[in-house]
Amino acid sequence: MDIKKLSKFIYLEDTVLTDRLMIPIHEVEDGQKVLEIGVGQGETTKNIGNYKRIDLYAVDVAEEALMRLDHYVKDSQIVDISKENLKFQDNFFDSVICLEVFEHLENPYHALSEIQRVLKPRGKLILSIPNHLGGHLMIYPGLITFKFFSRFLRINYFKIKRYILWGPVLNKDNIGKLLKDKIPNSIISNLLLRFIQVSIRILQGMMKLFRFKAASLYWCYIFICENRKDLMDKALWIKQLEQTSDLNTKNHLGWYHKYFHPKL
């Protein structure tokens, strides 16, 4: 099935600019070339120019999403980042924004490799994934977790400078819908939802107080990364092949050797 056709009617309604969407806006700097991959409803695309003076480019799998944003961007491309290459030169962008896209991809490694190619060495990647406990279907549920996605970024030479845990994992779109279906009285269901959300906020505050991460309590994880491809001598898949072949040599390095597991 063609994902470009399936995505045709996903982005027909506008939504508001939330504090979550303000995070990438604050992260980019004036004068930069910025690429947004997966524009969604266009909230970030439409508003980033009000805060920063940048050259903005956009990529999405849905043509309709990009058509509404023509006058906000310098250039746009209809690309399935999971399997197609971006039509930009190497080292073209200073920053890349990619919010809640990777959980939809058939081939996350291809997408990350393409982002790395077009992003300058030491360029900034602002990327987010949702918490799978929030009910979002995952093609690769084992990858889209805070722990393993962090490893996925690092092993591909993206240094995580910092991360932001955002929002309560249970909200109006998951537990709120369930409560409305189970409890006919809307006042009671709304009060229960509010109680659950306040309880999660209290737990989040307590975890912060004792310096525990507790990523499972949050709706999504936002990673602020630095592209360290300047340290990368070979693509990950080539290194993996080398590691496997190395076992058949007389003086093999061993799977735990620092050559195969560099630390950023």
Coordinates of C-alpha atoms in Angstrom, one line a residue:
M1 CA 0.0 0.0 0.0
D2 CA 1.2 3.5 -0.8
I3 CA 1.7 5.5 2.4
K4 CA 1.6 8.8 0.5
K5 CA -2.0 8.0 -0.6
L6 CA -3.0 6.7 2.8
S7 CA -1.7 9.9 4.4
K8 CA -3.9 12.1 2.2
F9 CA -6.6 13.0 4.7
I10 CA -4.6 12.9 8.0
Y11 CA -3.7 16.6 8.3
L12 CA -6.9 18.5 7.4
E13 CA -7.5 20.3 10.7
D14 CA -5.3 22.9 12.4
T15 CA -4.4 22.5 16.0
V16 CA -2.9 25.0 18.5
L17 CA 0.8 25.7 19.2
T18 CA 1.5 24.0 22.5
D19 CA 4.4 24.4 24.9
R20 CA 5.7 21.0 23.6
L21 CA 5.9 22.5 20.1
M22 CA 7.6 25.6 21.4
I23 CA 10.6 23.5 22.5
P24 CA 12.1 23.1 19.0
I25 CA 11.4 26.7 18.2
H26 CA 13.5 27.8 21.1
E27 CA 16.3 25.3 20.2
V28 CA 17.0 26.7 16.7
E29 CA 19.0 29.9 16.1
D30 CA 18.7 32.9 13.9
G31 CA 20.3 32.6 10.5
Q32 CA 20.2 28.8 10.4
K33 CA 18.9 26.5 7.7
V34 CA 16.4 24.3 9.4
L35 CA 14.6 21.2 8.1
E36 CA 11.3 20.0 9.6
I37 CA 10.5 16.3 8.9
G38 CA 6.9 15.4 9.5
V39 CA 5.1 18.7 9.6
G40 CA 1.8 17.3 11.1
Q41 CA -0.8 20.0 11.3
G42 CA 1.8 22.6 10.6
E43 CA 1.8 24.3 14.0
T44 CA 5.6 24.6 14.3
T45 CA 6.0 25.4 10.6
K46 CA 3.5 28.2 10.7
N47 CA 4.8 29.8 13.9
I48 CA 8.6 29.4 13.9
G49 CA 9.0 32.4 11.7
N50 CA 7.4 34.6 14.4
Y51 CA 10.2 33.8 16.8
K52 CA 13.3 33.0 14.7
R53 CA 14.7 34.4 11.4
I54 CA 15.7 31.2 9.6
D55 CA 15.5 29.5 6.3
L56 CA 12.9 26.8 6.8
Y57 CA 12.5 23.6 4.7
A58 CA 9.9 20.9 5.1
V59 CA 9.5 17.2 4.3
D60 CA 6.4 15.1 4.7
V61 CA 4.8 12.0 3.2
A62 CA 1.5 13.7 2.8
E63 CA 1.2 16.2 -0.1
E64 CA -1.8 17.9 1.4
A65 CA 0.1 18.7 4.6
L66 CA 2.8 20.5 2.5
M67 CA 0.5 22.3 0.2
R68 CA -0.9 24.4 3.0
L69 CA 2.5 25.5 4.1
D70 CA 4.0 26.7 0.8
H71 CA 4.4 30.4 1.9
Y72 CA 6.0 29.4 5.2
V73 CA 8.9 27.4 3.8
K74 CA 11.7 28.0 1.4
D75 CA 11.3 24.6 -0.1
S76 CA 9.3 21.4 0.6
Q77 CA 9.6 17.8 -0.6
I78 CA 7.1 14.8 -0.6
V79 CA 9.3 12.0 0.7
D80 CA 8.8 8.8 2.6
I81 CA 11.8 9.2 4.8
S82 CA 11.5 5.5 5.8
K83 CA 12.7 4.3 2.4
E84 CA 13.4 7.3 0.1
N85 CA 16.4 9.7 0.1
L86 CA 16.1 13.4 0.9
K87 CA 16.8 15.6 -2.1
F88 CA 19.2 17.8 -0.3
Q89 CA 23.0 18.0 -0.4
D90 CA 25.2 16.6 2.3
N91 CA 25.8 18.9 5.3
F92 CA 23.1 21.3 4.1
F93 CA 21.2 22.0 7.4
D94 CA 22.2 23.5 10.8
S95 CA 19.3 21.9 12.6
V96 CA 16.6 19.2 11.9
I97 CA 13.3 19.0 13.7
C98 CA 11.5 15.6 13.7
L99 CA 8.7 15.3 16.2
E100 CA 6.9 12.0 16.7
V101 CA 7.7 10.5 13.4
F102 CA 10.0 7.6 14.1
E103 CA 7.2 5.4 15.6
H104 CA 5.5 5.5 12.2
L105 CA 8.5 4.3 10.1
E106 CA 9.2 0.9 8.6
N107 CA 12.9 1.6 8.4
P108 CA 14.0 4.0 11.2
Y109 CA 17.7 3.3 10.5
H110 CA 17.4 4.6 6.9
A111 CA 15.6 7.7 8.2
L112 CA 18.2 8.5 10.8
S113 CA 21.0 7.9 8.3
E114 CA 19.4 10.4 5.9
I115 CA 19.0 13.0 8.6
Q116 CA 22.6 12.5 9.6
R117 CA 23.7 12.9 5.9
V118 CA 22.0 16.3 5.4
L119 CA 22.8 17.6 8.9
K120 CA 26.1 19.4 9.3
P121 CA 28.7 17.9 11.6
R122 CA 27.9 19.0 15.2
G123 CA 24.5 20.2 13.8
K124 CA 21.4 19.9 16.1
L125 CA 18.7 17.2 15.9
I126 CA 15.5 17.9 17.9
L127 CA 13.6 14.6 17.9
S128 CA 10.7 13.2 19.9
I129 CA 9.0 9.9 20.4
P130 CA 5.8 9.0 22.3
N131 CA 5.7 6.7 25.3
H132 CA 4.3 3.4 24.2
L133 CA 2.3 3.2 27.5
G134 CA 0.1 6.0 26.2
G135 CA -1.6 3.5 23.8
H136 CA 0.1 4.6 20.5
L137 CA 0.6 1.6 18.2
M138 CA 4.2 0.9 17.5
I139 CA 5.8 -0.9 14.5
Y140 CA 8.9 -1.5 16.7
P141 CA 7.7 -1.3 20.3
G142 CA 11.1 -2.5 21.6
L143 CA 12.9 0.4 19.9
I144 CA 10.5 3.2 20.8
T145 CA 11.3 3.4 24.5
F146 CA 13.4 5.9 26.3
K147 CA 16.2 3.5 27.1
F148 CA 16.6 1.8 23.7
F149 CA 15.9 4.8 21.5
S150 CA 18.7 6.6 23.4
R151 CA 21.0 3.8 22.6
F152 CA 19.8 3.9 18.9
L153 CA 20.8 7.5 18.7
R154 CA 24.2 7.1 20.4
I155 CA 25.3 4.1 18.4
N156 CA 24.6 6.1 15.3
Y157 CA 26.8 9.0 16.5
F158 CA 24.1 11.4 17.8
K159 CA 25.3 12.7 21.1
I160 CA 22.4 13.4 23.4
K161 CA 23.1 16.8 24.9
R162 CA 19.9 16.7 27.0
Y163 CA 16.4 15.4 27.0
I164 CA 13.0 16.6 28.1
L165 CA 10.3 14.4 29.5
W166 CA 6.9 16.0 28.6
G167 CA 3.3 15.7 29.7
P168 CA 1.4 13.0 31.7
V169 CA 1.3 9.6 30.0
L170 CA -2.5 9.3 30.7
N171 CA -4.5 12.1 29.2
K172 CA -7.8 13.0 27.5
D173 CA -6.9 11.0 24.3
N174 CA -6.3 7.7 26.0
I175 CA -7.6 7.2 29.5
G176 CA -10.0 10.1 29.0
K177 CA -11.7 8.4 26.0
L178 CA -11.9 5.1 28.0
L179 CA -13.5 6.8 31.0
K180 CA -16.1 8.5 28.7
D181 CA -17.0 5.1 27.2
K182 CA -17.3 3.4 30.5
I183 CA -18.9 6.2 32.6
P184 CA -22.0 7.8 31.0
N185 CA -21.9 10.8 33.4
S186 CA -19.4 13.2 31.8
I187 CA -18.9 15.2 35.1
I188 CA -17.7 12.1 36.9
S189 CA -15.5 10.9 34.0
N190 CA -13.9 14.3 33.7
L191 CA -13.3 14.5 37.5
L192 CA -11.7 11.1 37.4
L193 CA -9.5 12.1 34.5
R194 CA -8.4 15.2 36.4
F195 CA -7.7 13.2 39.5
I196 CA -5.5 10.7 37.5
Q197 CA -3.6 13.5 35.8
V198 CA -3.0 15.4 39.0
S199 CA -1.8 12.1 40.7
I200 CA 0.7 11.6 37.8
R201 CA 1.9 15.1 38.1
I202 CA 2.5 14.6 41.8
L203 CA 4.4 11.4 41.1
Q204 CA 6.5 13.2 38.4
G205 CA 7.3 15.9 41.0
M206 CA 8.4 13.4 43.6
M207 CA 10.6 11.5 41.1
K208 CA 12.3 14.8 40.2
L209 CA 12.8 15.6 43.8
F210 CA 14.6 12.4 44.4
R211 CA 16.4 12.6 41.0
F212 CA 14.7 9.6 39.5
K213 CA 14.1 9.6 35.8
A214 CA 10.7 7.8 35.7
A215 CA 10.3 8.2 31.9
S216 CA 7.3 5.9 31.9
L217 CA 5.2 8.6 33.6
Y218 CA 5.5 11.0 30.7
W219 CA 3.6 11.3 27.4
C220 CA 6.7 11.8 25.2
Y221 CA 10.5 12.1 25.2
I222 CA 12.3 15.0 23.4
F223 CA 15.9 14.5 22.6
I224 CA 18.3 17.4 21.9
C225 CA 21.2 15.8 20.0
E226 CA 24.5 16.8 18.4
N227 CA 25.5 15.2 15.1
R228 CA 28.9 13.6 15.7
K229 CA 29.4 12.1 12.3
D230 CA 32.8 13.7 12.3
L231 CA 33.8 10.9 14.7
M232 CA 32.3 8.1 12.5
D233 CA 34.6 6.3 10.2
K234 CA 32.0 3.8 8.8
A235 CA 28.3 3.4 8.7
L236 CA 26.8 1.2 11.5
W237 CA 25.7 -1.6 9.2
I238 CA 29.3 -1.9 7.8
K239 CA 30.7 -2.0 11.3
Q240 CA 28.2 -4.6 12.3
L241 CA 29.3 -6.8 9.4
E242 CA 33.0 -6.2 10.4
Q243 CA 32.2 -7.3 13.9
T244 CA 30.6 -10.5 12.7
S245 CA 33.5 -11.2 10.2
D246 CA 36.1 -10.5 12.9
L247 CA 35.1 -13.6 14.8
N248 CA 36.6 -15.7 12.0
T249 CA 40.0 -14.1 12.3
K250 CA 42.9 -15.4 14.4
N251 CA 43.3 -12.2 16.5
H252 CA 39.8 -11.0 16.7
L253 CA 39.0 -7.9 18.8
G254 CA 36.0 -9.3 20.6
W255 CA 32.5 -8.0 20.6
Y256 CA 33.1 -5.6 23.5
H257 CA 36.0 -3.9 21.9
K258 CA 35.8 -0.1 21.9
Y259 CA 36.1 0.0 18.1
F260 CA 32.6 -1.5 17.9
H261 CA 31.2 0.4 20.9
P262 CA 32.6 4.0 20.9
K263 CA 31.5 6.3 23.7
L264 CA 30.2 9.8 22.9

